[in-house]
Structures are given as structure tokens and as C-alpha cells.
C-alpha positions as a printed NumPy array, in Angstrom:
array([[ 19.186,  17.491, -11.478],
       [ 19.599,  15.043,  -8.631],
       [ 21.152,  11.585,  -8.839],
       [ 20.571,   9.163,  -5.987],
       [ 22.835,   6.095,  -5.841],
       [ 22.18 ,   3.453,  -3.251],
       [ 20.609,   0.071,  -2.617],
       [ 16.813,   0.045,  -2.7  ],
       [ 15.152,  -2.526,  -0.435],
       [ 11.38 ,  -3.152,  -0.656],
       [  9.441,  -2.335,   2.49 ],
       [  7.954,  -5.472,   4.073],
       [  4.749,  -6.563,   2.317],
       [  2.661,  -6.064,   5.467],
       [  3.871,  -2.422,   5.657],
       [  3.363,  -1.491,   1.976],
       [ -0.155,  -0.07 ,   2.45 ],
       [  0.848,   1.958,   5.521],
       [  3.738,   3.601,   3.652],
       [  1.672,   4.128,   0.497],
       [ -0.913,   5.998,   2.586],
       [  1.815,   8.137,   4.196],
       [  3.328,   8.98 ,   0.793],
       [ -0.059,  10.011,  -0.65 ],
       [ -0.845,  12.06 ,   2.464],
       [  2.468,  13.933,   2.289],
       [  2.246,  14.426,  -1.497],
       [ -1.432,  15.035,  -2.343],
       [ -0.715,  15.763,  -6.036],
       [ -0.063,  12.022,  -6.468],
       [ -3.834,  11.444,  -6.288],
       [ -4.016,  13.08 ,  -9.744],
       [ -1.227,  10.889, -11.08 ],
       [ -2.585,   7.658,  -9.548],
       [ -6.378,   8.069,  -9.213],
       [ -8.52 ,   5.55 ,  -7.317],
       [ -7.159,   2.014,  -7.125],
       [ -4.282,   2.644,  -9.545],
       [ -1.996,   3.696,  -6.701],
       [ -1.518,   0.041,  -5.822],
       [  0.719,  -0.417,  -8.875],
       [  3.823,   0.859,  -7.083],
       [  6.148,  -0.808,  -4.632],
       [  7.396,   1.228,  -1.685],
       [ 11.074,   0.778,  -0.97 ],
       [ 13.628,   2.286,   1.389],
       [ 17.127,   3.552,   0.864],
       [ 19.139,   3.929,   4.053],
       [ 22.703,   4.44 ,   2.872],
       [ 23.223,   6.406,  -0.314],
       [ 25.084,   9.091,  -2.219],
       [ 23.217,  12.092,  -3.621],
       [ 24.689,  14.239,  -6.373],
       [ 23.137,  17.644,  -7.008],
       [ 23.772,  19.306, -10.366],
       [ 22.716,  22.843, -11.266],
       [ 22.815,  22.639, -15.041],
       [ 21.178,  26.036, -15.581],
       [ 24.384,  27.962, -14.938],
       [ 27.719,  28.063, -16.741],
       [ 29.897,  26.71 , -15.388],
       [ 27.616,  24.042, -13.941],
       [ 27.586,  23.516, -10.195],
       [ 27.813,  20.087,  -8.547],
       [ 27.78 ,  18.934,  -4.918],
       [ 27.691,  15.47 ,  -3.378],
       [ 26.078,  14.438,  -0.092],
       [ 25.477,  11.198,   1.753],
       [ 22.497,   9.614,   3.486],
       [ 23.129,   7.375,   6.477],
       [ 26.369,   5.465,   6.039],
       [ 26.608,   6.222,   2.328],
       [ 30.014,   6.991,   0.893],
       [ 31.086,   9.478,  -1.737],
       [ 32.805,   7.653,  -4.567],
       [ 35.424,   9.66 ,  -6.466],
       [ 34.294,  10.495, -10.015],
       [ 35.546,  12.614, -12.853],
       [ 39.17 ,  13.375, -13.636],
       [ 42.345,  14.522, -11.884],
       [ 45.46 ,  16.15 , -13.335],
       [ 48.68 ,  14.545, -12.105],
       [ 52.134,  16.006, -11.571],
       [ 53.037,  14.803, -15.084],
       [ 51.194,  17.919, -16.364],
       [ 53.413,  20.213, -18.457],
       [ 51.061,  23.212, -18.13 ],
       [ 50.33 ,  23.485, -21.861],
       [ 46.661,  24.459, -21.332],
       [ 45.208,  22.143, -23.997],
       [ 42.842,  20.655, -21.435],
       [ 41.513,  24.135, -20.622],
       [ 40.727,  24.831, -24.276],
       [ 38.529,  21.736, -24.631],
       [ 36.691,  22.025, -21.3  ],
       [ 33.102,  23.099, -22.061],
       [ 32.61 ,  24.407, -18.502],
       [ 35.927,  26.207, -17.977],
       [ 36.484,  23.999, -14.928],
       [ 40.265,  23.83 , -15.302],
       [ 42.679,  26.325, -13.794],
       [ 46.012,  26.526, -15.594],
       [ 49.101,  25.684, -13.607],
       [ 51.793,  23.094, -13.306],
       [ 49.936,  20.936, -12.663],
       [ 46.659,  22.442, -13.801],
       [ 43.684,  21.84 , -11.499],
       [ 40.177,  20.606, -12.303],
       [ 37.561,  22.27 , -10.097],
       [ 35.317,  19.27 ,  -9.481],
       [ 32.28 ,  21.36 ,  -8.54 ],
       [ 32.149,  22.598, -12.154],
       [ 33.281,  19.454, -14.005],
       [ 30.844,  17.634, -16.331],
       [ 32.955,  14.45 , -16.272],
       [ 32.838,  14.543, -20.082],
       [ 36.444,  13.401, -20.52 ],
       [ 37.47 ,  16.038, -23.092],
       [ 40.512,  16.934, -20.993],
       [ 41.48 ,  13.273, -20.631],
       [ 41.151,  12.662, -24.379],
       [ 43.188,  15.733, -25.373],
       [ 46.093,  15.749, -22.929],
       [ 49.253,  15.374, -25.021],
       [ 51.249,  13.815, -22.157],
       [ 48.453,  11.668, -20.65 ],
       [ 48.713,  13.519, -17.343],
       [ 44.982,  13.236, -16.613],
       [ 43.579,  10.273, -14.72 ],
       [ 39.989,   9.078, -14.482],
       [ 38.778,   8.864, -10.879],
       [ 36.75 ,   5.906,  -9.675]])
């Protein structure tokens, strides 16, 4: 799965047809999806600065990476275990992806975290913070 987060800006009206033609040329299968004159239903837009999150959900634990386009920024997401952690391991037991390494404090491996919040909800000392 891929998530793209950024600001979409429509291409200038006088350039819409040019970019539509380029898109259909580069992706010929779209002619089957939008036959004949139906391809005029879309609006071409551009995204110059964005964040892309890649998730491989077909493995356990999942795998996640984040990239940027242009001047996009990576916003912190998910959860973090603070120094208030007592090392009890309850967060590990409720993590569906086994993304938490026990310690004092325990550590959440962000590349495997679903951001589900089970650890946050079950920490007996409230040592887990939501990022972002």
C-alpha cells in the first residue's frame, strides 16, 4: 500500500489536454478504463511537495518506510515509549506486529508499527506517547 500526502494543485486549464495526452501515452491501459471521449472527465493536478508512506502488509511484521517528494516533510506518526517505562512488557503482549523490543524503556520499531494504539491503551504507567 502507498499513501501520498501533499497538496494537489490543478494544472492550468490551458495545459489540461496536453497532460491528459501524456498520461494516456505513458499508461496505455487507461484507454480501456476511459474509452473515447470519457477521458475528459478527469482533472489533471500536480503535487510538488509531499510525503509518501510505503507499507508492505503482506509480511508479518509489516514493513513501513517514508519518503519525501520535493520539499515535503516527514511528519512523526505512531507511538514512542518514554523513560517512564517500567519494562513490564504489557505493550509487547498486545502488539499485533511484535514491533516492540523489551527494555527499560522498551522500544517501538517504527518500521513494523501499525499505529494501532494497543500499546498506548494498555500501558499501566502511561509511558507511551502518541507522535504527531
